[in-house]
Structures are given as structure tokens and as C-alpha cells.
Coordinates of C-alpha atoms in Angstrom, one line a residue:
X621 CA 193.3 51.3 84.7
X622 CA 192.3 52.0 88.6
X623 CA 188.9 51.9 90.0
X624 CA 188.1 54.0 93.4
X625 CA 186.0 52.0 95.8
X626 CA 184.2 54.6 98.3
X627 CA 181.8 53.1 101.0
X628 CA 180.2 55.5 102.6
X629 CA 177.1 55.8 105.0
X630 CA 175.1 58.6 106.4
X631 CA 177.7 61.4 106.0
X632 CA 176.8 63.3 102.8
X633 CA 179.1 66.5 103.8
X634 CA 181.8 64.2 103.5
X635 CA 181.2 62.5 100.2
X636 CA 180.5 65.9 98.6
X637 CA 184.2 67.2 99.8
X638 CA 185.7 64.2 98.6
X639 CA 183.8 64.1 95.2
X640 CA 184.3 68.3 95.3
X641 CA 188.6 67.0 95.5
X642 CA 188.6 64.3 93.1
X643 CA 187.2 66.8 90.5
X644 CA 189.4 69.4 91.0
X645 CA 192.2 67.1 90.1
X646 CA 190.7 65.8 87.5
X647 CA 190.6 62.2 88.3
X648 CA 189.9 60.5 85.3
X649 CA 189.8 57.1 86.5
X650 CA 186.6 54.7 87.1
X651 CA 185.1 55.6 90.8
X652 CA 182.1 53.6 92.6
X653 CA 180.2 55.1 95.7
X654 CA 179.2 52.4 97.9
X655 CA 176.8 53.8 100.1
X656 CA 174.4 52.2 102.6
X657 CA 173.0 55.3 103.9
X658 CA 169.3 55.9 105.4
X659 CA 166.9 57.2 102.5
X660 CA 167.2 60.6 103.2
X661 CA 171.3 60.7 102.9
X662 CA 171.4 58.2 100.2
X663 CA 168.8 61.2 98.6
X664 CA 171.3 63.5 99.2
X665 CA 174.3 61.9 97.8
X666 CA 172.2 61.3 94.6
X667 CA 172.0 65.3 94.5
X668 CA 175.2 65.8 95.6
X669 CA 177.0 63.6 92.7
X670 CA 174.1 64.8 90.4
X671 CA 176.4 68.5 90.3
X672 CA 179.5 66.6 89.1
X673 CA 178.2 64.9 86.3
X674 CA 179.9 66.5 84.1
X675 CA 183.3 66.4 85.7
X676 CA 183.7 63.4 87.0
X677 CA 182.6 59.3 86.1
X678 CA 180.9 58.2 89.1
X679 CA 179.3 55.2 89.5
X680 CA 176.6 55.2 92.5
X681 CA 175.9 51.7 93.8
X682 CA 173.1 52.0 96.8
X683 CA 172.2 49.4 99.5
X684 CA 169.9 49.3 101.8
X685 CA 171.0 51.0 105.2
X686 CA 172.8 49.3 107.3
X687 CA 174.5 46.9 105.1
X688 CA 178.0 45.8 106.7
X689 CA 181.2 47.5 105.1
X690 CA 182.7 43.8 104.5
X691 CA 179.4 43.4 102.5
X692 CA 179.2 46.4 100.3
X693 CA 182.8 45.7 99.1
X694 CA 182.1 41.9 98.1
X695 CA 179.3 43.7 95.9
X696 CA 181.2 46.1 93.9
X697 CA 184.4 44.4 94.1
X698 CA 182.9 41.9 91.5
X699 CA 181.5 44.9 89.3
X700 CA 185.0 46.1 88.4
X701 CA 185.8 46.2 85.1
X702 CA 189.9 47.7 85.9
X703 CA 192.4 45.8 86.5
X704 CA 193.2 47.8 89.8
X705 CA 191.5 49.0 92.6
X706 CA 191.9 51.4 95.6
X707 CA 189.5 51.3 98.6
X708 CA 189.0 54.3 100.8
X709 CA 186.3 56.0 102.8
X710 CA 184.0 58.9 102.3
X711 CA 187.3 60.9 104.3
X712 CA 190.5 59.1 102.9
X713 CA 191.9 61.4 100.3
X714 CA 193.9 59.8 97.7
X715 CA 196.5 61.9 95.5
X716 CA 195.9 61.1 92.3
X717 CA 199.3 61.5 91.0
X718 CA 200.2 58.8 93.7
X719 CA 197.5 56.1 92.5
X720 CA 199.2 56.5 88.9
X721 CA 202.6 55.7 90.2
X722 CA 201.0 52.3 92.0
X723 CA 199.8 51.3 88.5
X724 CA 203.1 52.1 86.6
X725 CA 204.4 50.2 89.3
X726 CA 202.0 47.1 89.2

């Protein structure tokens, strides 16, 4: 029903935590990691979500670094397949249970 927009750049510790909380409330919504990291980060991240595969349906869309924040979310804005969407960043923590009420709501 929801989809979880993530940008990200260049902060891998940060992504892992958040990915590390979503999992242990078992989010079971859609979830896209926007991330216009340098190669190396953007090679972490891959690693990173790599060791939640099997908790949690991410999607990791990459750009090249640099890419503005405006830009990344035009981009996988038009990918969603849900007919919600929250946005937050690589440290915004959503509660779950919360994002459920919005879309009983909506």
C-alpha cells in the first residue's frame, strides 16, 4: 500500500542502521534506496542491503554521484507501483505502526 522513498548519499553507517530498524519491525511494505553516493559507498550499500535480503524488500535504485536530491526523487517517484508514498532520509526513522495509520486514514 506504502512505498518508502530513502535518498541517501555517501553515509553507508546510516543506511545500514536504518535498513538494521526497518527489519526488526518487520516492515513489510515496498522501500526504494535512492542513493547517489561515490562508487566506493554506493559499493558498500550494495553489501550492506545484500545482508537483509532475506528480511526485507528493497529496491536499490543508484545514480551517479552527485545527483541533486530534487532529481533522485522525480526518478523513483515515477517507479512507484503503491498508491502511497513516504519520503525520508538515510536518518529519519519512520514507525511503522504510524505509516499504517496514514494509509487507513487516506
Amino acid at each position: 500500500m506504502i512505498t518508502l522513498v530513502i535518498p541517501t548519499c555517501n553515509r553507508a553507517s546510516f543506511l545500514r542502521r536504518l535498513i538494521r530498524y526497518y527489519c526488526d519491525w518487520n516492515f513489510d511494505h515496498d522501500m526504494i534506496i535512492a542513493d547517489s553516493s561515490d562508487a566506493g559507498t554506493r559499493d558498500e550499500n550494495r553489501r550492506n542491503l545484500g545482508l537483509f535480503d532475506d528480511k526485507i524488500a528493497v529496491t536499490h535504485v543508484e545514480f551517479q554521484a552527485g545527483v541533486p536530491f530534487a532529481w533522485k526523487l522525480h526518478k523513483v517517484l515515477g517507479q512507484l507501483l503503491t498508491p502511497y508514498v513516504a519520503i525520508g532520509a538515510d536518518d529519519d526513522f519512520h514507525i511503522p505502526a504510524a505509516l499504517n495509520c496514514g494509509v487507513d486514514f487516506l
